[in-house]
C-alpha positions as a printed Julia matrix, in Angstrom:
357×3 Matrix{Float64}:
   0.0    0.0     0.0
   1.68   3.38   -0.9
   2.91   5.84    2.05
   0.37   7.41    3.65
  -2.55   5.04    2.51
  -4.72   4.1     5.33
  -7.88   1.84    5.66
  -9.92   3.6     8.4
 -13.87   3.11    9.11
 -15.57   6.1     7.47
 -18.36   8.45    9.16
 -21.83   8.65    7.52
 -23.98  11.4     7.67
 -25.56  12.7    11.23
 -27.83  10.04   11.61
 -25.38   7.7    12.54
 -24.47   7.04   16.36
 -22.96   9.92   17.82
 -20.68   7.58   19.59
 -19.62   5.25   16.27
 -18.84   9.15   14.57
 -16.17   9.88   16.96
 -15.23   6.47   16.57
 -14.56   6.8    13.15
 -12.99  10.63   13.37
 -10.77   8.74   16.1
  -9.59   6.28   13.72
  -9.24   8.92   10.72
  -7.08  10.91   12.98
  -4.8    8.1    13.79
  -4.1    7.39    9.91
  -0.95   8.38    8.16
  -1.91  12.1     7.41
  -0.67  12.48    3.64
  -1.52  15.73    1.24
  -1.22  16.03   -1.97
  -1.2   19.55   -4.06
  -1.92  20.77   -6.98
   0.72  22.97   -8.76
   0.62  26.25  -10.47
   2.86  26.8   -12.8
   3.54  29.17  -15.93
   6.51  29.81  -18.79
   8.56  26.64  -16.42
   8.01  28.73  -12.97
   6.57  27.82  -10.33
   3.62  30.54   -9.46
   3.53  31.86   -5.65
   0.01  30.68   -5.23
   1.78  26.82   -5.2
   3.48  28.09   -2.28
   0.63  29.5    -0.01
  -1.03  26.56   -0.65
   1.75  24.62    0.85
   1.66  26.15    4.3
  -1.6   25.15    4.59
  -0.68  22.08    3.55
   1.75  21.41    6.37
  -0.86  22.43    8.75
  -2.54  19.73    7.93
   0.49  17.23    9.28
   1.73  14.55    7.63
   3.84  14.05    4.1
   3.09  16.06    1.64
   3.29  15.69   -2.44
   2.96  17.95   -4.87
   1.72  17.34   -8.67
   3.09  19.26  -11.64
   1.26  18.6   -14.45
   1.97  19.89  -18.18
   3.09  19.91  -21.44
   6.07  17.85  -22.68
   9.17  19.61  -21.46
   7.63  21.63  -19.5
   7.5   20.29  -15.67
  11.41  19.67  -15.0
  12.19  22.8   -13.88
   8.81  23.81  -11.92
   9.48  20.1   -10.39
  12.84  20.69   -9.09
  11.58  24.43   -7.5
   8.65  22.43   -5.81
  11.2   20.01   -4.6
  13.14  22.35   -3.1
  10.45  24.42   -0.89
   9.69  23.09    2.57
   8.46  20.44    3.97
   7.34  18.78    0.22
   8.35  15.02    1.01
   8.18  14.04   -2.82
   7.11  15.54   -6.12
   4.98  13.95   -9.5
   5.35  15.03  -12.66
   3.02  14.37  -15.38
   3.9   15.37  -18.86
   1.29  15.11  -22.34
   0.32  17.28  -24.68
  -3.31  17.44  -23.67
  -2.04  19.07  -20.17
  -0.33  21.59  -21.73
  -3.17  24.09  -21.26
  -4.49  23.29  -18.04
  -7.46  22.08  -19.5
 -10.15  21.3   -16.89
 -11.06  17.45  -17.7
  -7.75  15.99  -18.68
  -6.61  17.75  -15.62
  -9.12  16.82  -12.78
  -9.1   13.05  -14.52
  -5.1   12.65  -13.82
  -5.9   14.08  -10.29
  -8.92  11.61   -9.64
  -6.68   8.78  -11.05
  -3.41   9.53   -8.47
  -5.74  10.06   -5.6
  -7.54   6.74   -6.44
  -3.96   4.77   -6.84
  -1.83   6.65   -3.8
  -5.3    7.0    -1.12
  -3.74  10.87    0.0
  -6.25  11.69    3.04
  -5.98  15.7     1.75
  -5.94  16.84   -1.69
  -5.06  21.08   -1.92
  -5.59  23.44   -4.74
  -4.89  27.03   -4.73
  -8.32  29.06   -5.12
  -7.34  30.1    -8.7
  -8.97  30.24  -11.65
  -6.69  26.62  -12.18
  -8.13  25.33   -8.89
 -11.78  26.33   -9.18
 -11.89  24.97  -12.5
 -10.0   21.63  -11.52
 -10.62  20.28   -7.88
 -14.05  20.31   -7.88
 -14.21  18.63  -11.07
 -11.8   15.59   -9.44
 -14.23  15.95   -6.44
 -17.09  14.73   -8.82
 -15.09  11.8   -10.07
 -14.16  10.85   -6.75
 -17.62  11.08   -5.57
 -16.82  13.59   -2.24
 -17.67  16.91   -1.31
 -14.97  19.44   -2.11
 -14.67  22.69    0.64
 -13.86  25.62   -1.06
 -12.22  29.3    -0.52
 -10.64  27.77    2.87
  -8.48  30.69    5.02
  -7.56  28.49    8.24
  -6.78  25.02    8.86
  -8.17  24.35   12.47
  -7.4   20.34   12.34
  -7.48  17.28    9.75
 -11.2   17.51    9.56
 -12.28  21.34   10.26
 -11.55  24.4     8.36
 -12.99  28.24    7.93
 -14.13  29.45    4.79
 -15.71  33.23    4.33
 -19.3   33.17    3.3
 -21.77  35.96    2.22
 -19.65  37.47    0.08
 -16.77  37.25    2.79
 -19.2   39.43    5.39
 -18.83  36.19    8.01
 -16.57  33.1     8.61
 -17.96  29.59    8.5
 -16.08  26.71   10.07
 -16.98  23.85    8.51
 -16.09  20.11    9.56
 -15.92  17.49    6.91
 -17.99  14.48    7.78
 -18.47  12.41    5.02
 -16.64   9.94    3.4
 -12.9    9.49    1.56
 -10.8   12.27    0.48
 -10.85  15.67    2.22
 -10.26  18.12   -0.81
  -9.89  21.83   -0.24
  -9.14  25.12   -2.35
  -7.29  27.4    -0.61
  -7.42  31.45   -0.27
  -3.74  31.64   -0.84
  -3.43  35.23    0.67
  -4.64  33.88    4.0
  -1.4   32.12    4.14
   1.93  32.92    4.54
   4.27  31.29    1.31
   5.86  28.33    2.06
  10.29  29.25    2.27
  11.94  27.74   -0.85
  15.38  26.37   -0.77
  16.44  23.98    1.5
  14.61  20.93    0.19
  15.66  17.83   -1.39
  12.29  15.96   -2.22
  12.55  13.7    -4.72
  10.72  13.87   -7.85
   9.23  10.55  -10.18
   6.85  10.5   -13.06
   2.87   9.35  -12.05
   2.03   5.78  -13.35
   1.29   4.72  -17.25
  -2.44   3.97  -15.29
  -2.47   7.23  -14.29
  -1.42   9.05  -17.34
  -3.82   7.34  -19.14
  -7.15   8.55  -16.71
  -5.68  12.19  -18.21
  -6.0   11.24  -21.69
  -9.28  10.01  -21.4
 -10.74  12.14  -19.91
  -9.35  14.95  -22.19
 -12.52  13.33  -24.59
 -13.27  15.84  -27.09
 -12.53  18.85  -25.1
  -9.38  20.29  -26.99
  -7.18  23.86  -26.87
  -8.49  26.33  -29.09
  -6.23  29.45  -28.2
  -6.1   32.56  -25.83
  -5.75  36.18  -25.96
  -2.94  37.39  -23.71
  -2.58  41.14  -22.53
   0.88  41.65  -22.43
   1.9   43.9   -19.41
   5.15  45.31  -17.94
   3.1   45.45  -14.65
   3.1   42.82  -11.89
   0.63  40.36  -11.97
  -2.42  41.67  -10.31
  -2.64  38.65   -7.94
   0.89  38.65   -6.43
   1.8   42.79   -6.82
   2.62  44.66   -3.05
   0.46  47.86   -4.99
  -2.4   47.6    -6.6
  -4.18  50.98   -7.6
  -7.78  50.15   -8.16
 -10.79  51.85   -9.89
 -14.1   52.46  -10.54
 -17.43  53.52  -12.21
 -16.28  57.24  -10.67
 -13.76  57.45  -13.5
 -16.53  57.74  -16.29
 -14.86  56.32  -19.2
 -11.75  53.78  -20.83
  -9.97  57.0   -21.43
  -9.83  58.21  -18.05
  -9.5   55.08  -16.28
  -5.97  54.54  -18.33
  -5.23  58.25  -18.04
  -5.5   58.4   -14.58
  -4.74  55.36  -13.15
  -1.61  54.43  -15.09
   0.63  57.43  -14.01
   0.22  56.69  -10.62
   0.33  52.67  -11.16
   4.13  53.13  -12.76
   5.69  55.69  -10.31
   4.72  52.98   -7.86
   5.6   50.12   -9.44
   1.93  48.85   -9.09
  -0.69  46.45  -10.93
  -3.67  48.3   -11.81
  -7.32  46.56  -10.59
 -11.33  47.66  -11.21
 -14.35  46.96   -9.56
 -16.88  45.17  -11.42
 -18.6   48.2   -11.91
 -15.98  49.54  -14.01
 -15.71  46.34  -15.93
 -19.28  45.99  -16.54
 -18.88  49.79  -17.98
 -16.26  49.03  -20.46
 -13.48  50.88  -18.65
 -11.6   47.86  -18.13
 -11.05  43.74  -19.08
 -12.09  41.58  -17.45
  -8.86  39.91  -16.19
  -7.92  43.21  -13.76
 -11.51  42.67  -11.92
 -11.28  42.75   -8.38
 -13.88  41.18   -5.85
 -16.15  37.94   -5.38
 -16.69  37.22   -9.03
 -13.11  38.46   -9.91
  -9.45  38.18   -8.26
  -8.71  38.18   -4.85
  -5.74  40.39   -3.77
  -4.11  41.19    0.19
  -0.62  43.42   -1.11
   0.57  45.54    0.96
  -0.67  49.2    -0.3
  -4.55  49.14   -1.76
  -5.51  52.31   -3.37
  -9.43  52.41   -4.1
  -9.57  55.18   -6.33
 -13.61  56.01   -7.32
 -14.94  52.65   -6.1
 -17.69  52.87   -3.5
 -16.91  49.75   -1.35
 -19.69  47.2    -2.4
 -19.85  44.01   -0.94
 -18.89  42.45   -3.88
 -15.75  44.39   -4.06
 -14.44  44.56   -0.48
 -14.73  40.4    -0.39
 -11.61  40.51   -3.03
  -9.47  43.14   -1.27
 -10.23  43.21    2.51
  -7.53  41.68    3.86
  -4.91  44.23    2.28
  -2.5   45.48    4.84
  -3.3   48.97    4.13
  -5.87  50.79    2.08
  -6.58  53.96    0.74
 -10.08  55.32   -0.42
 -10.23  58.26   -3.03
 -13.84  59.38   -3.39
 -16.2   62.12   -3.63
 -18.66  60.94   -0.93
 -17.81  61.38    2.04
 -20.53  58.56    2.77
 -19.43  55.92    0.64
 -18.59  52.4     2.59
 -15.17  52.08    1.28
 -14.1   54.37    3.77
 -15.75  51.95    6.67
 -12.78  50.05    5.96
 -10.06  52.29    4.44
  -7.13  52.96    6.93
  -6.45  56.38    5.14
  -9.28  58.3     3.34
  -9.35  61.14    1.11
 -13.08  63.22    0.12
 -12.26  64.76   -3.41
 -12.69  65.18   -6.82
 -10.81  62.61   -8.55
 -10.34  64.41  -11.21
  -8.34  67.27   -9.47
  -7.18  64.91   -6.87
  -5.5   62.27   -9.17
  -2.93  65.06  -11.37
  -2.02  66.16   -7.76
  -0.91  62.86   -6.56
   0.92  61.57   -9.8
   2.91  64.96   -9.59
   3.47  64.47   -6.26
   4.9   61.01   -6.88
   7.06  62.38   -9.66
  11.16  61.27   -8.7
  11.7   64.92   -8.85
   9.22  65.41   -5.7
């Protein structure tokens, strides 16, 4: 039986026996704990996101694996990075051409087929656009209930998740049978240190390769449109400069916003108000339906603070509200506000910013 494999008597719903339920949670807990995790990985580097997820991995306890799936060629370097991070006890690499695009079935079938083969008690995704679209799918094939958006580990078996638009904190407690499989907020964890590590690092199974391939079925990669940007990524920048609906056109949103996103070396977000509106794609969307960001400096420039917004960038470490009314509930939560016209108020600020200020 591989490591971390166990055979353990599994809970059923609440009508069981309250006693034979903490039986069974009793003999869950005594199993080898054993996690496996999803990699995110672009251009043969590892993506931060990998690394958040791992801390919350090794909360969990146990060994911990981590999957790096792709296109031929293109997993030996992200593979020897993930080797290298901490506490990763061994690394899988899967290489075919129909994973070269992180398609969603070919994907989540490899991931069904190396949880069925290997028994992991965890399986972790990042709460990406890669992880939403993936673990839940593997979740279906492995017939379990997937928990998802998860910002604290409190044991094996319990976890908190923000719900209502991130206005309250759940904790759930998984009580069903097999697999517990999570996505994880990765800003509500600290990255994982890299260097240090010495994992080491085989291919998955022929078995298991094949599960990807069939499950690819007819979906196939049709192409993408990429914005190419000198800016950081908005996801992992320390600045983001944000707007909104305030700004009143494309023009002005890239007028304004971009002087002040350069000088400070910033990645440039909007609300979905200003999305909806034209003013921006739909890639630098920030809030429940878009990205979620926590850098360091958040500057909400014309964006009113609805729920919908404030769920993607609450738990930024500092934030700054630029608005006309004085009323509006982004200042509820700003740490430093400022009641003006944008208009007069933004020229001010990029001047001030200038290197010759």
């Amino acid at each position: 039986m591989p490591v971390g494999a166990c055979n353990w008597p599994l809970a059923k719903p609440l009508v069981k026996p309250a006693g034979r339920v903490l039986a069974s949670f009793a003999a869950f807990s005594q199993c080898a704990l054993s996690t496996l995790v999803l990699a995110e990985h672009k251009d043969g580097a590892l993506l931060p996101n990998t690394l958040h997820t791992l801390t919350a991995a090794k909360q969990l306890g146990g060994a911990v694996t981590v999957l790096v799936a792709g296109g031929v060629g293109s997993t030996t370097a992200v593979a020897a990075a993930a080797s290298k991070a901490d506490g990763v006890t061994a690394v899988l690499t899967a290489e075919h051409s129909c994973l070269a695009h992180s398609l969603a079935e070919p994907a989540a079938g490899l991931l069904g087929a190396v949880q069925r083969s290997r028994k992991y008690t965890h399986v972790l995704a990042p709460s990406s656009t890669l992880g939403r679209n993936v673990l839940p799918r593997a979740a279906a094939l492995l017939d379990v209930q997937a928990v998802a958006d998860v910002v604290e580990v409190r044991d094996e078996r319990t976890f908190v998740r923000p719900i209502y638009a991130g206005n309250a904190l759940a904790t759930v407690q998984a009580v069903g049978e097999g697999v517990r499989m999570l996505t994880v907020r990765p800003t509500a964890f600290a990255p994982s240190a890299t260097g240090g590590g010495s994992a080491s690092v085989e291919p998955v199974s022929p078995e298991e390769m094949q599960a990807a391939r069939d499950a690819a079925g007819a979906s196939q990669w049709v192409g993408e449109e990429v914005c190419k940007s000198d800016r950081p990524e908005l996801g992992q920048a320390r600045v983001v400069v944000s707007g909104g609906r305030a700004l009143k056109s494309a023009d002005n949103f890239s007028a304004l916003l971009d002087p002040i996103a350069d000088k400070l070396g910033a990645a440039v977000g909007a609300s979905r108000a200003a999305v909806d509106a034209g003013y921006a794609p739909n890639d630098l969307q920030v809030g429940q339906t878009g990205k979620v960001v926590a850098p360091d400096l958040y500057i909400a420039i014309g964006i009113s603070g609805a729920i919908q917004h404030v769920a993607g960038m609450s738990s930024s470490k500092v934030i700054v509200a630029i608005n006309s009314d004085a009323d509006a509930p982004i200042f509820q939560i700003a740490d430093y506000g400022l009641v003006g016209d944008l208009f007069k108020v933004l020229p001010q600020l990029a001047a001030e910013l200038s290197p010759n200020k």
